[in-house]
Short mmCIF file of C-alpha atoms in Angstrom, two decimals:
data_model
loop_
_atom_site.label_atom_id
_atom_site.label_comp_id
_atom_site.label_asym_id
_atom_site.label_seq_id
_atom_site.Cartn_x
_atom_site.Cartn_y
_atom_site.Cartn_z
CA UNK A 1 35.31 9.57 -0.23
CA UNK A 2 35.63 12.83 -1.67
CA UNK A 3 36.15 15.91 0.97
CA UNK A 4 35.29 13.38 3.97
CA UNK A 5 32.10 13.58 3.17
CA UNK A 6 29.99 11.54 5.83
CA UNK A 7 33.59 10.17 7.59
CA UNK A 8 32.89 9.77 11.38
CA UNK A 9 35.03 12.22 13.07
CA UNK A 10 36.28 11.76 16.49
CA UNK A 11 34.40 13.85 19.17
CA UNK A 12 31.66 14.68 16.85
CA UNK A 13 28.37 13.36 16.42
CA UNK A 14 27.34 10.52 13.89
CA UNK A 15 24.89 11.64 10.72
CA UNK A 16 21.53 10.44 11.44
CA UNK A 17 18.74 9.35 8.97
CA UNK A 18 16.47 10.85 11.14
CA UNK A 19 18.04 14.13 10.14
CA UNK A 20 15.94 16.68 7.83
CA UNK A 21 17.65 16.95 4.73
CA UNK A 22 19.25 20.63 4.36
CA UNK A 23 16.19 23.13 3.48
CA UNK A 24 12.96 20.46 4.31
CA UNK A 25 10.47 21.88 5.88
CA UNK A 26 8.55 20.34 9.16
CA UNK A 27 4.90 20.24 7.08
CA UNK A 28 1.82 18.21 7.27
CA UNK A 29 2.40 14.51 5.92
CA UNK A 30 -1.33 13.33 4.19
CA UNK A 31 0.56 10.67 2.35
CA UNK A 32 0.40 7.36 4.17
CA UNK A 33 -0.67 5.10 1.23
CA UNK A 34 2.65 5.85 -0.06
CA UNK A 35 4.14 5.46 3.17
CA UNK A 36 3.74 5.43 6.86
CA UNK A 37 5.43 6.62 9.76
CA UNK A 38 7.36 4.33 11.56
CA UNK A 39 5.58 3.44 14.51
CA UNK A 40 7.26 3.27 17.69
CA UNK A 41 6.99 -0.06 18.14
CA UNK A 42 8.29 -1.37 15.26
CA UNK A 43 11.32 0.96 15.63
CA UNK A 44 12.20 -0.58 19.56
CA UNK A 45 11.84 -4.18 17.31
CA UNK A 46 14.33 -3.44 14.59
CA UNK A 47 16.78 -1.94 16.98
CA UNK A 48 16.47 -4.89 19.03
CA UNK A 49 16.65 -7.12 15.82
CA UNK A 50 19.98 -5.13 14.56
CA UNK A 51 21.46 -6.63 18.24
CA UNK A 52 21.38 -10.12 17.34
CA UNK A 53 24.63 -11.26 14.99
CA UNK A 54 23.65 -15.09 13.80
CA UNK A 55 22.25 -15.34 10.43
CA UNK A 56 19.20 -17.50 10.81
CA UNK A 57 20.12 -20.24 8.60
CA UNK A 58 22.99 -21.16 10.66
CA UNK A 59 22.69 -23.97 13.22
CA UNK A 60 24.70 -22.93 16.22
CA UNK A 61 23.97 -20.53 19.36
CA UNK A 62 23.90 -17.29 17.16
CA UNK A 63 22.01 -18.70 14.09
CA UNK A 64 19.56 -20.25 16.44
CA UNK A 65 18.49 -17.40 18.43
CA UNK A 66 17.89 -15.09 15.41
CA UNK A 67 15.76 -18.27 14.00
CA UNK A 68 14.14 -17.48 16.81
CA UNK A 69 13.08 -14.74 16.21
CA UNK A 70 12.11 -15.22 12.88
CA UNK A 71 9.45 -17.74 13.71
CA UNK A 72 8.23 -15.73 16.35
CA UNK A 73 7.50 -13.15 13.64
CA UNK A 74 6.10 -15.41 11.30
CA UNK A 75 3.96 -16.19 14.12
CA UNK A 76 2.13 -12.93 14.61
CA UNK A 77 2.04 -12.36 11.02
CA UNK A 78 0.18 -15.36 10.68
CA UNK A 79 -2.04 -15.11 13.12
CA UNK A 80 -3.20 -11.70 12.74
CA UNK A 81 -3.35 -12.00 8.63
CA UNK A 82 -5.14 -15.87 8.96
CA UNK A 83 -2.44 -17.80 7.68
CA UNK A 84 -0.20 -21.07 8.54
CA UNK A 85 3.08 -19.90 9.77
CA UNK A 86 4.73 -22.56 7.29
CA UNK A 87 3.25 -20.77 4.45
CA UNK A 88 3.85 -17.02 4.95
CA UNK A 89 6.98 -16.18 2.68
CA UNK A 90 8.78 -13.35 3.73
CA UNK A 91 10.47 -11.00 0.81
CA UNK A 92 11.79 -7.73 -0.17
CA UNK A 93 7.97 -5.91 -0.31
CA UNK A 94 4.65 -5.70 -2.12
CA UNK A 95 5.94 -5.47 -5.93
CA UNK A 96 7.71 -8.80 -4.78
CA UNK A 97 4.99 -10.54 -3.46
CA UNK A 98 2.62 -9.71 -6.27
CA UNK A 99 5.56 -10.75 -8.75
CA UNK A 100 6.04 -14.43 -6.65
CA UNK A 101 2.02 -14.93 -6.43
CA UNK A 102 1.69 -14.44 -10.43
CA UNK A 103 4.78 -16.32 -11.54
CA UNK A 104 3.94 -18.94 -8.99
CA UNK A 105 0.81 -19.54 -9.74
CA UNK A 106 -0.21 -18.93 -12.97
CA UNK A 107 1.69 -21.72 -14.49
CA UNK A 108 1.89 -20.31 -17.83
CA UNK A 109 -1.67 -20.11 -17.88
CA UNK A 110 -4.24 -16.86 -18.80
CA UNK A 111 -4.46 -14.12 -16.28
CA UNK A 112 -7.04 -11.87 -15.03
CA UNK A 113 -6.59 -8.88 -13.69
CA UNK A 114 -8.80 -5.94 -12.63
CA UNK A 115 -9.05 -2.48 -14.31
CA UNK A 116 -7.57 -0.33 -11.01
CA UNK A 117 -4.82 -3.13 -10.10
CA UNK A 118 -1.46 -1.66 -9.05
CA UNK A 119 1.25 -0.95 -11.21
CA UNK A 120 3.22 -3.74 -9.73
CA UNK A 121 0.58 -6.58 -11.10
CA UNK A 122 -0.23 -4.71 -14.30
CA UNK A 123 4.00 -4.68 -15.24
CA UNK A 124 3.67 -8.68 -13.67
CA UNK A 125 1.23 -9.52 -16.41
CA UNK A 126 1.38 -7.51 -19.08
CA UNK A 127 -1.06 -9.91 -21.37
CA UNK A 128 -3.81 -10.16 -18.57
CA UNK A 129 -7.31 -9.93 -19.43
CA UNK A 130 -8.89 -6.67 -18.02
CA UNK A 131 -11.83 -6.75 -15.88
CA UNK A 132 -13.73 -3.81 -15.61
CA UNK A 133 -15.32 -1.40 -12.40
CA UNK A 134 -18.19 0.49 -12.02
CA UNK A 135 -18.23 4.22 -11.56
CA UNK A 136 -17.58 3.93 -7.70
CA UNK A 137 -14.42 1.55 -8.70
CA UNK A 138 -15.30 -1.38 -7.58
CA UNK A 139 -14.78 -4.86 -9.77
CA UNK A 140 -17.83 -5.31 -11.95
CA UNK A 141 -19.01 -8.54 -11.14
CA UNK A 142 -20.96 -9.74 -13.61
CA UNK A 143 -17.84 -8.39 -16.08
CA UNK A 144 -15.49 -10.35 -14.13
CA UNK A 145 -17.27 -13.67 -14.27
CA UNK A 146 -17.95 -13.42 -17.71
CA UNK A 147 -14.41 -13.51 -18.22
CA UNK A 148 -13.31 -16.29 -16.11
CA UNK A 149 -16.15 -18.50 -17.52
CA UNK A 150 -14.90 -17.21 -21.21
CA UNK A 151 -11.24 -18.39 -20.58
CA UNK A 152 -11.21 -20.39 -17.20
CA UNK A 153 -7.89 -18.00 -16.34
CA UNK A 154 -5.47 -19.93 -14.36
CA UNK A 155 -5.27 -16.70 -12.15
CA UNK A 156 -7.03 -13.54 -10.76
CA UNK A 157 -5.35 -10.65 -9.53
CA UNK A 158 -7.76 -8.50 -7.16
CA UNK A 159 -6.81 -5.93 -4.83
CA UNK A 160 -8.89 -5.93 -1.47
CA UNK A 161 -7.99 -2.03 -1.09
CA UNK A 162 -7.66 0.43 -4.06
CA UNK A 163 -4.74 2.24 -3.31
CA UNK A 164 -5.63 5.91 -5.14
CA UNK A 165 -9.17 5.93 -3.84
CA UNK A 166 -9.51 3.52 -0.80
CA UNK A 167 -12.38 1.66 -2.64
CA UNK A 168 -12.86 -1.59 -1.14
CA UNK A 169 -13.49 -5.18 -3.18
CA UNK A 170 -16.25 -7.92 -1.89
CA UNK A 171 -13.13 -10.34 -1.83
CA UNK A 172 -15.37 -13.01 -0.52
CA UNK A 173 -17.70 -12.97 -3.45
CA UNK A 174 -14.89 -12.46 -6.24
CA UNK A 175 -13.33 -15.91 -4.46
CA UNK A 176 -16.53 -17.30 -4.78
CA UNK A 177 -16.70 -17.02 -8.46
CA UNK A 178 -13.50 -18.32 -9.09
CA UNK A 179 -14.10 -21.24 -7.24
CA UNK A 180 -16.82 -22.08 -9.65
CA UNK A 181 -14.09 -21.76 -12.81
CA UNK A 182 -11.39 -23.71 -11.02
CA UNK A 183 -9.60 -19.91 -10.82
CA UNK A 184 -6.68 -19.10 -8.13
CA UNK A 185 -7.17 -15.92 -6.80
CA UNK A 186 -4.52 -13.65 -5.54
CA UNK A 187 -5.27 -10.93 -3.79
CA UNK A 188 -3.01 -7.57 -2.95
CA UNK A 189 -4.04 -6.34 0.64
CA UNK A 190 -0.98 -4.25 0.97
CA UNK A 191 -3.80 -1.28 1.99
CA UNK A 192 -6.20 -3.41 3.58
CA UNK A 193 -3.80 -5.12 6.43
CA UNK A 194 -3.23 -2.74 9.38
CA UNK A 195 -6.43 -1.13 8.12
CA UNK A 196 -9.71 -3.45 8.13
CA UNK A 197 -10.93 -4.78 10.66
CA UNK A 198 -10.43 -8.61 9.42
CA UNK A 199 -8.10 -9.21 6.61
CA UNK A 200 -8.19 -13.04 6.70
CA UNK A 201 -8.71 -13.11 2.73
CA UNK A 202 -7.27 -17.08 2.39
CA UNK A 203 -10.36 -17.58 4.88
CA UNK A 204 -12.62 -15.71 2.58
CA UNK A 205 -11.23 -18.02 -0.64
CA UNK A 206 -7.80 -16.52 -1.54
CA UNK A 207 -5.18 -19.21 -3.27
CA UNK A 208 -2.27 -15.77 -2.33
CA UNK A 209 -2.43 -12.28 -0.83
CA UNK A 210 0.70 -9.68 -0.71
CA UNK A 211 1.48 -7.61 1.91
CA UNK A 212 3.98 -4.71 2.89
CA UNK A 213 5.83 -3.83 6.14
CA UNK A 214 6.14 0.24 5.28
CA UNK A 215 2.09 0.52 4.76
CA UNK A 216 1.01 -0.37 7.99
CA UNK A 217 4.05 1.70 10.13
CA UNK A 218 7.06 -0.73 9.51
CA UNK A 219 9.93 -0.38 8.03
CA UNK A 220 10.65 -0.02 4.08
CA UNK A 221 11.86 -3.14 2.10
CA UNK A 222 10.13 -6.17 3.95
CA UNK A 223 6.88 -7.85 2.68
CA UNK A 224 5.48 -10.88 2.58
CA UNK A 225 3.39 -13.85 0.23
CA UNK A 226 0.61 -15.93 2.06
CA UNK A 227 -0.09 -18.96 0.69
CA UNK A 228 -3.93 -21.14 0.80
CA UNK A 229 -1.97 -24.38 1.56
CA UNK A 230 -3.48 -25.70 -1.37
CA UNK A 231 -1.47 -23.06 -3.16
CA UNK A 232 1.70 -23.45 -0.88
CA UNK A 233 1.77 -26.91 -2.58
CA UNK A 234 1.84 -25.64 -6.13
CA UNK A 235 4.20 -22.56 -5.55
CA UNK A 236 7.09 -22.22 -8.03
CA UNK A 237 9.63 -19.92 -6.41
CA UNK A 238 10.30 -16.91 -8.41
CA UNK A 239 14.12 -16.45 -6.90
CA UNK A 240 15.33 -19.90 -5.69
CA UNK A 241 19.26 -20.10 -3.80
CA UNK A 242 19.96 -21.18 -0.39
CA UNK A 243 16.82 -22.74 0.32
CA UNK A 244 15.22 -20.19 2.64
CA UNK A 245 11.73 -19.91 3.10
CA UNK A 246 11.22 -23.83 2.43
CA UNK A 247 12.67 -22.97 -0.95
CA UNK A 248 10.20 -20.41 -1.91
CA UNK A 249 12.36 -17.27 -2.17
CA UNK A 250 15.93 -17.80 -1.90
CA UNK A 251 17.84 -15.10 0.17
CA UNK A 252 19.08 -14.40 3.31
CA UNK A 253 16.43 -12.99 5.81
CA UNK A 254 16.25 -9.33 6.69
CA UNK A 255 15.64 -9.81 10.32
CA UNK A 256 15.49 -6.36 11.53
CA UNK A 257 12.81 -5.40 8.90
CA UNK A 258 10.90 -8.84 9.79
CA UNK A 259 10.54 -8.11 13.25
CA UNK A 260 9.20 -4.41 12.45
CA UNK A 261 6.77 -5.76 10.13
CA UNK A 262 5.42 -8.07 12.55
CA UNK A 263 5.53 -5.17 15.69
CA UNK A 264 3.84 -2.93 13.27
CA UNK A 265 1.31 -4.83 12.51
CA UNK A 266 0.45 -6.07 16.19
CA UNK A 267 0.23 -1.96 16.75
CA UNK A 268 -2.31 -1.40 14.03
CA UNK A 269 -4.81 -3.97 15.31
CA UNK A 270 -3.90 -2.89 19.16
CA UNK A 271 -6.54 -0.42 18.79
CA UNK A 272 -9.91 0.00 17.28
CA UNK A 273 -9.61 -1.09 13.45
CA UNK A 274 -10.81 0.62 11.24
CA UNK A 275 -9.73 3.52 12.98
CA UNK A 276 -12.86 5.79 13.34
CA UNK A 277 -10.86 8.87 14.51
CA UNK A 278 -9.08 8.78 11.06
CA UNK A 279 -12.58 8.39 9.36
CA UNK A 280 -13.69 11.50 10.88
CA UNK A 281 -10.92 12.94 9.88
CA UNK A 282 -11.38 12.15 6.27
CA UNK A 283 -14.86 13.01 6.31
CA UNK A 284 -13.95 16.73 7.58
CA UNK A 285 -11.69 16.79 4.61
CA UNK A 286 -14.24 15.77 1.94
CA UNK A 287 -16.95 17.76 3.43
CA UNK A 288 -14.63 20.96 3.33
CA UNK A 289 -13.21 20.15 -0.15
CA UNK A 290 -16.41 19.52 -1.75
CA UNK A 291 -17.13 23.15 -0.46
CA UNK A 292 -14.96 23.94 -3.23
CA UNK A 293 -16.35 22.19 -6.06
CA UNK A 294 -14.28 18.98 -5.44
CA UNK A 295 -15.71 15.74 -6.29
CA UNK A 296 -14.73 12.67 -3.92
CA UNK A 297 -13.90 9.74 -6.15
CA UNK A 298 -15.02 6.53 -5.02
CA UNK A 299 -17.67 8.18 -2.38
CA UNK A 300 -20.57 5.81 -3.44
CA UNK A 301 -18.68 2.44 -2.16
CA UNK A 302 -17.03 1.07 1.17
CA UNK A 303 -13.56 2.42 1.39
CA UNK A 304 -10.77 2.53 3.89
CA UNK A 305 -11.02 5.00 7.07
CA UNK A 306 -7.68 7.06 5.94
CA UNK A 307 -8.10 7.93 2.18
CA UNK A 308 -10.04 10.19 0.08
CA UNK A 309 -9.31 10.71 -3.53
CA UNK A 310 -10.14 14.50 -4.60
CA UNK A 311 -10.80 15.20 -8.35
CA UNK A 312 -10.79 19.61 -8.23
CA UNK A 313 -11.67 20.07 -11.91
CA UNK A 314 -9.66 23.14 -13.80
CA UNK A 315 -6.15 22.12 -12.04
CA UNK A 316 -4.05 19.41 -12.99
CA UNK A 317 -2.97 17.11 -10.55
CA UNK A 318 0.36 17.74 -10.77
CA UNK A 319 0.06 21.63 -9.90
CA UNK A 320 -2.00 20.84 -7.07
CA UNK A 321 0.62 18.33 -5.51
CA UNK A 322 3.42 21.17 -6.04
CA UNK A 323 1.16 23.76 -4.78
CA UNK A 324 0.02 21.85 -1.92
CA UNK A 325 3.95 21.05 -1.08
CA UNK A 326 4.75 24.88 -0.98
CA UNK A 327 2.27 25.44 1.83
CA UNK A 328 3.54 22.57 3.44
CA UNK A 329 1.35 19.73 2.52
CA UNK A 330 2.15 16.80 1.56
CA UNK A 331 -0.03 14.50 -0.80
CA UNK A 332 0.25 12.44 -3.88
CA UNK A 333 -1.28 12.09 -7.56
CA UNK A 334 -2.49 8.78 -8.23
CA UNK A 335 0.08 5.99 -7.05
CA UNK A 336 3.45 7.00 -5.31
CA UNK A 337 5.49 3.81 -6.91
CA UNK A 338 5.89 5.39 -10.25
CA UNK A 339 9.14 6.88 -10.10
CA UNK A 340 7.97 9.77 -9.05
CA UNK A 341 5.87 11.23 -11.89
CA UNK A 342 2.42 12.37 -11.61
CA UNK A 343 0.13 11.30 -14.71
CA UNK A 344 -3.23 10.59 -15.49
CA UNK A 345 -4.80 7.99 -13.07
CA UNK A 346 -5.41 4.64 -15.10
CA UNK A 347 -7.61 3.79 -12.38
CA UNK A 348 -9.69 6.97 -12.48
CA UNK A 349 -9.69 6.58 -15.88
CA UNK A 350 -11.40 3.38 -15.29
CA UNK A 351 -14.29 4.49 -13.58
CA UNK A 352 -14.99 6.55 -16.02
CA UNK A 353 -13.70 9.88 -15.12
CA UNK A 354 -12.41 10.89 -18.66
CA UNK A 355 -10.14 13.82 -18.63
CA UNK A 356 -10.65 14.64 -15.01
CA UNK A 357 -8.53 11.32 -14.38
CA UNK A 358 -6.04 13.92 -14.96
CA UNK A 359 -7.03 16.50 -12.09
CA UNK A 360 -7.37 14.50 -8.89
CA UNK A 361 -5.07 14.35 -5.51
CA UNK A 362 -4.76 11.40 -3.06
CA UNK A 363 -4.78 12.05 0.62
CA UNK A 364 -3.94 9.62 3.06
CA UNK A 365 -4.10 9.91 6.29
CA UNK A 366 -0.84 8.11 8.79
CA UNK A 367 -2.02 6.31 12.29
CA UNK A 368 -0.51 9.64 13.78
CA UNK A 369 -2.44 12.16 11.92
CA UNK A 370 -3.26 15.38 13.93
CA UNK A 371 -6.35 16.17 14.96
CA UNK A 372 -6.15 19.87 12.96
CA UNK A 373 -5.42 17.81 9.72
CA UNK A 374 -8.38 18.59 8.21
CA UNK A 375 -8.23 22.14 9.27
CA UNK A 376 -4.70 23.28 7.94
CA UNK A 377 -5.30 20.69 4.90
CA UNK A 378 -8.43 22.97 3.86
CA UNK A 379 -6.83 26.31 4.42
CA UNK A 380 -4.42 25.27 1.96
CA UNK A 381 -6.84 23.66 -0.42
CA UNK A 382 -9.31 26.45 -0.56
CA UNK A 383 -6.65 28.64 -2.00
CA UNK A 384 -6.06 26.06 -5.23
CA UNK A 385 -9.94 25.88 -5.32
CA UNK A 386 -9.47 29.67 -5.42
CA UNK A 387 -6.83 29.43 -8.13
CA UNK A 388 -8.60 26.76 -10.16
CA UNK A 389 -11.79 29.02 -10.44
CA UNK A 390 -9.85 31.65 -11.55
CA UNK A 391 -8.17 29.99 -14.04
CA UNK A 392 -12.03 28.57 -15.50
CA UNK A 393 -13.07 32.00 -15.83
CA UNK A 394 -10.53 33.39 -17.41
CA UNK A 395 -10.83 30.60 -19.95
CA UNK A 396 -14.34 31.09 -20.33
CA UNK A 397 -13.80 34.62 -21.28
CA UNK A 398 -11.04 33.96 -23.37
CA UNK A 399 -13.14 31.27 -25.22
CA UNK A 400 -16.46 34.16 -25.56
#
């Protein structure tokens, strides 16, 4: 370890992750569809988790209390997200679960998938059949059934909860219709749990839905598959070894991040859900940004209480994120799970946005917002509506 970097020295404090990193800022986090904060709760669970030794596949005192505990989270988890406990399937996150869902399920068969899916189902099925959305982003219906009664697809892939724009899916109906084809649906809810008020999608007709610990306030690199237990039946595990998980994903259990998930998500639905003082917060936002000539993507159709997706025309996304960062803020451009780049949104693109896909900020409110969000977000944002104005006239001239 080269100059002792991180060694423990005697009589000096440990590092902490908790830390800033040398030169951060404190600033105004808007980015919780990336990632939340930890809530407290799930933090006192993963500490408590780290305590227990036994690996809970082994049989004797140790093993047996930290099975304990694992059932006890599979538990909540299914009873707040409306599945068995037998058939939730714990795993390393979202990208995971969406991965397990479409390589158990599918069986080799065709695959539908809607225009604004995630990047993590998109990559899972690269030869899906697209089904469009309208111009507020939702699935187009009448689109969608076309194609499952054109190819009777094996499986759909619908997300309840757009991740870019909050736009929320009728899962109920899209099960409906692929009922009538003999279709599986899977569902990705990773922004919908901890954030509707009932995210009981098997009830509603789901064969699968995928969910993440670090969306909802728990910790990073825990997720989990629910299975229909007509589905549960079917499953063919994507990474088989020693059996865990009734041999649906090999691996040994990350306990401490299991119990967080299933603290976190107890927390989110502890108090009013949706949460209407994040909605109010949101709508100060959009009010105050479309003040300065922003348009609010997705504004014609239900959408979750925390997000708003804001397309300022004249300013690339990009320089807006940067910009916003230097004063403190921070947002994203389009989804955060693509290694960091910000590009064109596919799924503004999809609704129809054309080139403005290209000049449009997420912001995503965390279960701890402050109450000034909006106001120190819009002091900020007025001066890149300032800056993008500019910039328009002085092509305009340039152009006469």
């Amino acid at each position: 370890m080269p100059n002792g970097a991180n060694r423990i020295v005697p009589g000096r404090a440990k590092p902490t992750m908790t830390s800033p990193l040398p030169g951060a800022e404190p600033g105004l986090y808007l980015d919780a569809n990336a990632t939340e904060a930890l809530r407290p709760e799930a933090r006192e669970a993963v500490l408590a988790a780290f305590d227990l030794v036994g690996n809970p596949a082994s049989v004797h005192a140790d093993g047996r209390a930290a099975r304990k505990l694992l059932e006890s989270a599979r538990a909540a988890l299914a009873a707040r997200l409306g599945a068995r406990p037998e058939n939730v399937v714990f795993c390393a996150g979202a990208t995971e679960a969406n991965a397990m869902a479409i390589h158990g399920l599918a069986g080799g068969g065709a695959i539908v998938i809607g225009a604004t899916e995630h990047d993590a189902v998109r990559a899972a099925a690269p030869a899906a059949l697209i089904a469009p959305v309208d111009a507020a982003g939702r699935l187009d219906q009448t689109a969608f059934a076309a194609l499952l009664a054109a190819h009777r697809p094996a499986l759909a892939c619908v997300m309840a909860a757009n991740n870019e724009t909050g736009v929320l899916n009728d899962i109920a109906a899209i099960a409906a219709l692929c009922a009538a084809q003999g279709t599986r649906l899977h569902v990705d809810a990773v922004q919908a749990a901890g954030r509707v008020a009932d995210p009981d999608y098997l009830a509603q007709g789901a064969s699968s839905v995928a969910t993440s610990a670090h969306k909802l306030g728990g910790p990073k690199g825990v997720g989990a598959l629910l299975l229909a237990p007509e589905a549960a039946s079917a499953f063919a595990p994507l990474i088989r070894g020693g059996g865990q998980e009734r041999g649906r994903r090999g691996g040994t259990h990350n306990l401490p991040g299991i119990a967080g998930f299933a603290a976190a998500l107890d927390a989110a639905h502890a108090t009013t859900c949706p949460d209407p003082r994040l909605a109010a917060l949101r709508d100060a936002i959009e009010a105050g940004a479309r003040d300065c000539g922003a348009r609010i993507a997705g504004a014609g159709a239900p959408r979750l209480p925390n997000t708003t997706c804001l397309v300022l025309p004249g300013l690339a996304a990009e320089a807006q994120v940067i910009a916003l960062d230097l004063d403190g803020i921070r947002v994203s451009a389009g989804s955060a799970c693509s290694s960091g780049k910000a590009a064109s949104s596919h799924v503004l693109a999809a609704m129809g946005l054309g080139d403005l896909a290209g000049n449009a900020i997420r912001v995503s409110l965390p279960w701890n917002a402050p109450d000034d969000a909006p106001a120190r977000f819009l002091a900020a944002y007025r001066r890149l509506a300032a800056r993008a104005l500019r910039k328009s006239a002085h092509v305009s001239t340039s152009a006469a």
